[in-house]
XYZ file of N, CA and C in Angstrom:
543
model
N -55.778 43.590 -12.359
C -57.221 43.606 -12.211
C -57.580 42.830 -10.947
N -58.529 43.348 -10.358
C -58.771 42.721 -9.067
C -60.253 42.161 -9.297
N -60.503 40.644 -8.522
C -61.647 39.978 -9.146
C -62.504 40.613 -7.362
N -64.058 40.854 -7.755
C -64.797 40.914 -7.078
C -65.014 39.857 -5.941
N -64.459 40.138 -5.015
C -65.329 39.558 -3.685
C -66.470 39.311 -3.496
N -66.896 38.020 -2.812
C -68.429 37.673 -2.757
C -68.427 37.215 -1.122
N -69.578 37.394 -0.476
C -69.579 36.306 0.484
C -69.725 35.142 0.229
N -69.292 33.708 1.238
C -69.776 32.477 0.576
C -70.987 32.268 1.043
N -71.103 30.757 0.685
C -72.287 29.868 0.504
C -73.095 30.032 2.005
N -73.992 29.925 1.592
C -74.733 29.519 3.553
C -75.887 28.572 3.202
N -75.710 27.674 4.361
C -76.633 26.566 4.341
C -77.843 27.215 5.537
N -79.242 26.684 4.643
C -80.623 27.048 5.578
C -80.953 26.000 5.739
N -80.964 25.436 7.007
C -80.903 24.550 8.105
C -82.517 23.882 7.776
N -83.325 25.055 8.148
C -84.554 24.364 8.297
C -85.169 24.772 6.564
N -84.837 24.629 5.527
C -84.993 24.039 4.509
C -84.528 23.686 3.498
N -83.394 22.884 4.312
C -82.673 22.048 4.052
C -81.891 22.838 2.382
N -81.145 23.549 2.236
C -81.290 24.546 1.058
C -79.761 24.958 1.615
N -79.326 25.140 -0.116
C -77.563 25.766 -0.208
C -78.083 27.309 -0.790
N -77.762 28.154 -0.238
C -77.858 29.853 -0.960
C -76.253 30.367 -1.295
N -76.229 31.250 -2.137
C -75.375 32.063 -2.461
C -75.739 32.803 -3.458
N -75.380 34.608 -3.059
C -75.546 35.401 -4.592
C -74.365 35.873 -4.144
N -73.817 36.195 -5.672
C -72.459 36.918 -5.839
C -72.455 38.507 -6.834
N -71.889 39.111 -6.662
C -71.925 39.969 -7.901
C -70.385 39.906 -8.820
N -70.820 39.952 -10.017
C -70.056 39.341 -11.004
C -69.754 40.846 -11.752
N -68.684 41.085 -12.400
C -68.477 42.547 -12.599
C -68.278 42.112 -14.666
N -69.281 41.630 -14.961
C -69.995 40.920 -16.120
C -71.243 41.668 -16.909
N -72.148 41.463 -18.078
C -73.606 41.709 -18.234
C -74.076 40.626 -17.959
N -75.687 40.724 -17.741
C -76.096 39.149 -17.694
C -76.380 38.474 -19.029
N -76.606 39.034 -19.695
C -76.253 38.376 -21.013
C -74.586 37.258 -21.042
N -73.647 37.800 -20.799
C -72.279 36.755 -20.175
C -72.505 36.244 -18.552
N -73.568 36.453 -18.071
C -73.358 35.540 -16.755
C -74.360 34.424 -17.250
N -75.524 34.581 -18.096
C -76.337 33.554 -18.911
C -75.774 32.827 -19.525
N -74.981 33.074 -20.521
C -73.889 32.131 -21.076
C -72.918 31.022 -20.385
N -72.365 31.727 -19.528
C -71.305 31.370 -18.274
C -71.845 29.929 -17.829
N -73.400 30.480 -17.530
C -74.508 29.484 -16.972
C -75.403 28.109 -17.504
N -75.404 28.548 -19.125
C -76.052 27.581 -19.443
C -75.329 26.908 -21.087
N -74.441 27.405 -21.398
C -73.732 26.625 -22.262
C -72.614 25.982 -22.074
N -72.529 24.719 -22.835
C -71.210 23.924 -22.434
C -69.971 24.171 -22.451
N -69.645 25.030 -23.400
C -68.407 25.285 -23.645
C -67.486 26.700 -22.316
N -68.788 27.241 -22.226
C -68.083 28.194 -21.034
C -68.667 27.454 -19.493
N -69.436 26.516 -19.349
C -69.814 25.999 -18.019
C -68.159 25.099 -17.723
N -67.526 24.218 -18.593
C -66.854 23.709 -18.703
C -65.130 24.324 -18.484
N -65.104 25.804 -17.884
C -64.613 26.840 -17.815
C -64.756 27.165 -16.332
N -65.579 27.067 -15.630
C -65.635 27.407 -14.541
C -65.892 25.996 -13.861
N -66.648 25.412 -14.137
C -67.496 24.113 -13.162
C -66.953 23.362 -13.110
N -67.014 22.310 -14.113
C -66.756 20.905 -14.313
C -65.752 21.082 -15.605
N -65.255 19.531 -15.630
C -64.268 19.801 -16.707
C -64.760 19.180 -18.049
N -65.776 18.834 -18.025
C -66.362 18.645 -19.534
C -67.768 18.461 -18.920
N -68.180 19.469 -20.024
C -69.814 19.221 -20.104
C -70.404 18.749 -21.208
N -71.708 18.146 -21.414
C -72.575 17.648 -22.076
C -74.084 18.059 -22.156
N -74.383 18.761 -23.139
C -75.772 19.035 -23.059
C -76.506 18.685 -24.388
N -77.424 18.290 -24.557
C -78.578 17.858 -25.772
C -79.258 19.109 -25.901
N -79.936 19.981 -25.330
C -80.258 21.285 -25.832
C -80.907 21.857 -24.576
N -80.693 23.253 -24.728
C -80.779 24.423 -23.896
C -82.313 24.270 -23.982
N -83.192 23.841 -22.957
C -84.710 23.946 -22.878
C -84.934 23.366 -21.883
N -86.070 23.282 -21.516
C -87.157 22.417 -20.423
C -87.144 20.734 -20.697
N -85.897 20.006 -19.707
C -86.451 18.748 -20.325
C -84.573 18.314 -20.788
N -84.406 19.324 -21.617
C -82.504 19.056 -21.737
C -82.022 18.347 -20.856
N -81.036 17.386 -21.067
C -79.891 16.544 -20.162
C -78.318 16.951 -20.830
N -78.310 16.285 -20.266
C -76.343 16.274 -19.972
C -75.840 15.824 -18.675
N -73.983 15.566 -19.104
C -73.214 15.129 -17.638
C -72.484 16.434 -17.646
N -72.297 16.455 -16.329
C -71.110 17.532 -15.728
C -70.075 16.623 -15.249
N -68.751 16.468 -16.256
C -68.010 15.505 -15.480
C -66.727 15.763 -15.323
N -66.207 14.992 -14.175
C -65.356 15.338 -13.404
C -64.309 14.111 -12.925
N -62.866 14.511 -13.677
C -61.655 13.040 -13.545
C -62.239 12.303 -12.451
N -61.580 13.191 -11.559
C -61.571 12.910 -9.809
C -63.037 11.907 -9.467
N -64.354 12.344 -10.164
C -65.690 12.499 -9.286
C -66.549 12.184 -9.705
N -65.997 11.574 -11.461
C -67.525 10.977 -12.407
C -68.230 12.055 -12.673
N -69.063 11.454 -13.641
C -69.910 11.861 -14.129
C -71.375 12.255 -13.558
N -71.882 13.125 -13.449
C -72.722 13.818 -12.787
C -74.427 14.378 -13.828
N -75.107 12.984 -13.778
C -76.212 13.496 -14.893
C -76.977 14.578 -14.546
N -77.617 15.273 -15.583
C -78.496 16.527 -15.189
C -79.453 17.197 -15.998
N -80.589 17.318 -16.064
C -81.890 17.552 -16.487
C -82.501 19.126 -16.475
N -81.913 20.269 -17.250
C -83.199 21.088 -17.315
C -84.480 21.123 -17.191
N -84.836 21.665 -15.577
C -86.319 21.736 -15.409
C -86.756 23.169 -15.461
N -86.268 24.310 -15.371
C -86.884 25.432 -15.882
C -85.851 26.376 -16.252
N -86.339 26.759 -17.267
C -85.709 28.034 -18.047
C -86.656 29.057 -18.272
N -86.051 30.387 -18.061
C -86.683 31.438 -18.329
C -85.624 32.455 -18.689
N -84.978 32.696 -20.196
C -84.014 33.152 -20.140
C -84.373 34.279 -20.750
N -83.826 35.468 -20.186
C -82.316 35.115 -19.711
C -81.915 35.240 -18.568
N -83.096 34.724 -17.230
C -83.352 35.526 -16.439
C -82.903 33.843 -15.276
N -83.642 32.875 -15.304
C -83.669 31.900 -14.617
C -83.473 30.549 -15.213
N -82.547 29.695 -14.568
C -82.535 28.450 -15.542
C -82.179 27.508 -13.946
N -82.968 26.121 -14.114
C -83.001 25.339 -12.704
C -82.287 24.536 -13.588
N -81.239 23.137 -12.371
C -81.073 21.840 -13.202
C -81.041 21.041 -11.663
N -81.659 19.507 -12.295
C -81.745 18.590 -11.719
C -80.490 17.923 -11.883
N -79.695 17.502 -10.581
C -78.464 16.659 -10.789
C -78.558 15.926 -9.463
N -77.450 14.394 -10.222
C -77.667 13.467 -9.055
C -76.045 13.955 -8.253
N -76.620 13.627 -7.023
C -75.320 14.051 -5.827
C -75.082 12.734 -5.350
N -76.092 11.283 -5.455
C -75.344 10.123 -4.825
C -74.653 9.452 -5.606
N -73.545 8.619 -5.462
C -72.444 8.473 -5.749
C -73.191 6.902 -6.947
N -74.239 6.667 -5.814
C -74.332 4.818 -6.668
C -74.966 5.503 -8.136
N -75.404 6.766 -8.012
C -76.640 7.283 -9.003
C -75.887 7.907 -10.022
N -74.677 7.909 -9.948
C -73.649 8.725 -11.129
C -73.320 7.735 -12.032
N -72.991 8.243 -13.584
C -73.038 7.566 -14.367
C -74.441 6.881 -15.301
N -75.231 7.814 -15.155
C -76.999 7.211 -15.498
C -77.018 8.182 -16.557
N -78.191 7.611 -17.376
C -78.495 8.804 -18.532
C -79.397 10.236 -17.751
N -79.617 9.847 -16.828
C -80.886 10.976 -15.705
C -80.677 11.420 -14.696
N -80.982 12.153 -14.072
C -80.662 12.197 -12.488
C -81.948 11.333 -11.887
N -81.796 10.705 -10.953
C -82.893 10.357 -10.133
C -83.743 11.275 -9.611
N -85.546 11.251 -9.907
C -85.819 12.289 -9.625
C -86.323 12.569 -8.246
N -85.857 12.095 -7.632
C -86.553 11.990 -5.510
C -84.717 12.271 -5.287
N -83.537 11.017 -5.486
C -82.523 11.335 -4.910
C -81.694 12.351 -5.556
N -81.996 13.500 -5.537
C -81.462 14.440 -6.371
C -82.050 15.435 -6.057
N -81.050 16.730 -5.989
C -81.308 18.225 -5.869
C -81.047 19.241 -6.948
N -81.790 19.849 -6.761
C -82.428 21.237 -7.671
C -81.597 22.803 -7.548
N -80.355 23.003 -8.366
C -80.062 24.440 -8.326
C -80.775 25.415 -9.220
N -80.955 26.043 -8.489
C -81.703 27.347 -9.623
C -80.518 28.363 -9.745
N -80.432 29.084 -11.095
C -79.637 30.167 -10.953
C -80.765 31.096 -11.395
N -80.459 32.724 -10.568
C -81.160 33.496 -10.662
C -80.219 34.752 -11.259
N -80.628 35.458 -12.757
C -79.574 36.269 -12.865
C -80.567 37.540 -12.627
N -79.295 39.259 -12.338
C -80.186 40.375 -12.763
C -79.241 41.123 -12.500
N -79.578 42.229 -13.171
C -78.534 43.214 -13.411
C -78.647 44.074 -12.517
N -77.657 44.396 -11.749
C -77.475 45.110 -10.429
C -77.076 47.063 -10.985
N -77.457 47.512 -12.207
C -77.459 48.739 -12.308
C -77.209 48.912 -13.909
N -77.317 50.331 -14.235
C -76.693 50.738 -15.436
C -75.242 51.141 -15.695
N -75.272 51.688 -16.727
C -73.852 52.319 -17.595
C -73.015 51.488 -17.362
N -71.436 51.833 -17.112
C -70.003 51.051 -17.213
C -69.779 50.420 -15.863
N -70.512 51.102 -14.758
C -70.249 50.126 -13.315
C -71.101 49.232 -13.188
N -71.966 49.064 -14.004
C -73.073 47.924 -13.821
C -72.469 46.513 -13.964
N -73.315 45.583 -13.191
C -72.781 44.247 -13.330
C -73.943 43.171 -12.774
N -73.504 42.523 -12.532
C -74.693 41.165 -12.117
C -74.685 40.754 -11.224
N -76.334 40.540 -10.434
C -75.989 39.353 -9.703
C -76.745 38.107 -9.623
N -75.605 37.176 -9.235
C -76.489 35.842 -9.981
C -76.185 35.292 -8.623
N -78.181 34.370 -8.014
C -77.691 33.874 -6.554
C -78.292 32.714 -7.335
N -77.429 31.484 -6.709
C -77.989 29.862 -6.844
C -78.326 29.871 -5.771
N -79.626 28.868 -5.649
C -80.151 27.619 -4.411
C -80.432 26.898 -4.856
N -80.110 25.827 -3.835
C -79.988 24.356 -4.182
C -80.860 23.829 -3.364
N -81.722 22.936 -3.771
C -82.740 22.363 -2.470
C -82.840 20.912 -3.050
N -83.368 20.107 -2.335
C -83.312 18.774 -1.942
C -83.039 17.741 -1.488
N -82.298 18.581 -0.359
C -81.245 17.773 0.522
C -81.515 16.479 0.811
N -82.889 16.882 1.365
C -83.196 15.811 2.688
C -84.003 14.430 2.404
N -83.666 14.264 0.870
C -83.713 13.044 0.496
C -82.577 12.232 0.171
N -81.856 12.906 0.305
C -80.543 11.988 0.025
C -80.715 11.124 1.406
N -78.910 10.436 0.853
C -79.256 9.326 1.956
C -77.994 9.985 2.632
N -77.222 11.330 3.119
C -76.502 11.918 3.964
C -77.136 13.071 3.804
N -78.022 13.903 3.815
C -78.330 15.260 3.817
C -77.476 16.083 4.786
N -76.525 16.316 5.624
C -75.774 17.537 6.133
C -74.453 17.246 5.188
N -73.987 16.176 5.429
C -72.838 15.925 4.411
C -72.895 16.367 3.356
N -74.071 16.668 2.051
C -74.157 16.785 1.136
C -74.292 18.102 1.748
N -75.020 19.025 2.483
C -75.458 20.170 2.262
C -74.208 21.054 2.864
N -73.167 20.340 3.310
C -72.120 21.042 3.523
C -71.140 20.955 2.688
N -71.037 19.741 1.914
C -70.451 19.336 0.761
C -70.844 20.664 -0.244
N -71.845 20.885 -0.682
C -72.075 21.766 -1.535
C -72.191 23.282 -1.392
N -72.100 23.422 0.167
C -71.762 24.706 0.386
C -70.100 25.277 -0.086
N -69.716 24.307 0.307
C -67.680 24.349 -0.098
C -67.870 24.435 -1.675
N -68.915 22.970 -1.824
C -68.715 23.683 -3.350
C -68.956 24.977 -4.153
N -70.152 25.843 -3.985
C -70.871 27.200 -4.296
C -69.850 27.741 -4.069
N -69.861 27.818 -3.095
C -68.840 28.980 -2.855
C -66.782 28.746 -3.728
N -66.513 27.793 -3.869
C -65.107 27.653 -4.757
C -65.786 27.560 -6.431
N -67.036 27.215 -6.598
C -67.028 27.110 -7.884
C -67.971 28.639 -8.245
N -68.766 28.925 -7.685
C -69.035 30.208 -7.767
C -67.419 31.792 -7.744
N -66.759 31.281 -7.136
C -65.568 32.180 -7.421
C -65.112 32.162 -8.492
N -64.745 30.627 -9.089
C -64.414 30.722 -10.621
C -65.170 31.151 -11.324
N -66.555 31.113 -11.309
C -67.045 31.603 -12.406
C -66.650 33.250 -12.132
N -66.614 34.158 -11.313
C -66.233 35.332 -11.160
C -64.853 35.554 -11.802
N -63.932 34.869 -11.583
C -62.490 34.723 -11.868
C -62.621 34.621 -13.723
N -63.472 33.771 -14.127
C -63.556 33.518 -15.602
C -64.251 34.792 -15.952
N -65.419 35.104 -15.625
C -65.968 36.544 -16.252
C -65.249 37.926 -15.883
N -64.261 37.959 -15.129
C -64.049 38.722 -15.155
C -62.337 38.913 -15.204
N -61.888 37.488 -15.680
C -60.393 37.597 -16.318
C -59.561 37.471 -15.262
N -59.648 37.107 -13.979
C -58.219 37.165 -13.846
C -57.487 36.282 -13.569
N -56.063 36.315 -12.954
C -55.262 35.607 -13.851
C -55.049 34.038 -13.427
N -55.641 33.793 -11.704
C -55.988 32.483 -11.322
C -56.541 31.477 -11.917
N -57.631 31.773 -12.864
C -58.061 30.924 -13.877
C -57.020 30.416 -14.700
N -56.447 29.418 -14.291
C -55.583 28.724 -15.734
C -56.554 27.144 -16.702
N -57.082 28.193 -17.629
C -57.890 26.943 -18.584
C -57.733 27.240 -19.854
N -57.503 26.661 -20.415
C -57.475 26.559 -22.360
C -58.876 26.695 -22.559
N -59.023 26.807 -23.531
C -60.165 27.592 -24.961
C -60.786 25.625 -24.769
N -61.622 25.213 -25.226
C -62.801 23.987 -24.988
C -61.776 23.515 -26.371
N -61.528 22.036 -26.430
C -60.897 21.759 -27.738
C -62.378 21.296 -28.782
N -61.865 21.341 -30.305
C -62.437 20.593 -31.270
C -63.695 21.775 -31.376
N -64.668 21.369 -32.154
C -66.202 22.517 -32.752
C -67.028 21.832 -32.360
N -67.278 20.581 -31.046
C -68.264 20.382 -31.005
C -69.217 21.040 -29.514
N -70.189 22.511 -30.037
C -70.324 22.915 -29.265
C -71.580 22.204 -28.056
N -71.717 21.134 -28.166
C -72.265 20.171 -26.884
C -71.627 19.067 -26.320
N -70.706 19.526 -26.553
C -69.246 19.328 -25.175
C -68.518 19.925 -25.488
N -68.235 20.114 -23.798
C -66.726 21.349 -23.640
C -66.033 20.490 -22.794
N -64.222 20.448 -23.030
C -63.726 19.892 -21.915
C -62.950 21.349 -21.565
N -62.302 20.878 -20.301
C -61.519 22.025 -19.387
C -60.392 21.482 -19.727
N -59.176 22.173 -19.770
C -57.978 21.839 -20.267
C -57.077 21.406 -18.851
């Protein structure tokens, strides 16, 4: 099976903003999932996630051996269509129950179904904005372009099986945390 090609990430200079859409050879009903529950975010993203509940206002960490813990705040959902999260990107600000809400940027994922019948599939573009309050804004906005674009592949690689993904099933039943194996 061959996983779908995407272009990567591109950074918009003058507003200050990470873009990427990919098409995912998925429904969006599984690229929604992919997107906003722990147990499959924890599959592609980060290696354990944490969420208190799927809504406007929800927190959780996205965390990572290497990179800490990464707090993050549902600010809009519209599912199954759009879901934003607030997360902190500075390093002193990791490890908090919140993201900071000035030093901290905003991904939106946008899903939609790119056709009917059996060739149909999805496409889901993130942007990220809020660079230019941090206290490195190109660093970060290039930082996170590398990121979109390698973690946006996995999620393609996970929805659509192939065989680069090496991750175990989330251990234990508690479905508001997932770790990555």
């Amino acid at each position: 099976m061959s996983m779908t090609v995407n272009e990567p990430a591109a950074i918009d200079h003058d507003a200050f903003a990470v873009r990427r859409s990919i098409r995912i050879d998925a429904s969006p009903e599984r690229v929604w999932a992919a997107v906003t529950e722990p147990e499959h975010i924890s599959r592609w993203f980060s290696e354990s996630t944490e969420l208190d509940r799927l809504e406007t206002g929800g927190s959780g960490r996205l965390i990572w051996t290497d990179y800490g813990a990464f707090p993050f705040e549902i600010v809009e959902v519209d599912a199954p269509h759009t879901i934003a999260y607030r997360w902190s990107n500075e390093p002193a600000l990791l490890d908090t129950a919140r993201p900071d809400p000035v030093r901290s940027t905003v991904f939106r994922f946008t899903i939609e179904s790119d056709g009917e019948g059996p060739e149909a599939g999805t496409v889901l573009t993130v942007v990220e904005t809020g660079f230019a309050a941090l206290s490195d804004p190109a660093a970060a906005l290039e930082s996170n372009r590398g990121g979109w674009t390698h973690e946006l592949d996995e999620l393609v690689a996970y929805l659509e099986g192939a065989e680069r993904l090496e991750r175990a099933e989330p251990a234990g039943d508690d479905a508001a945390t997932a770790e990555r194996a």
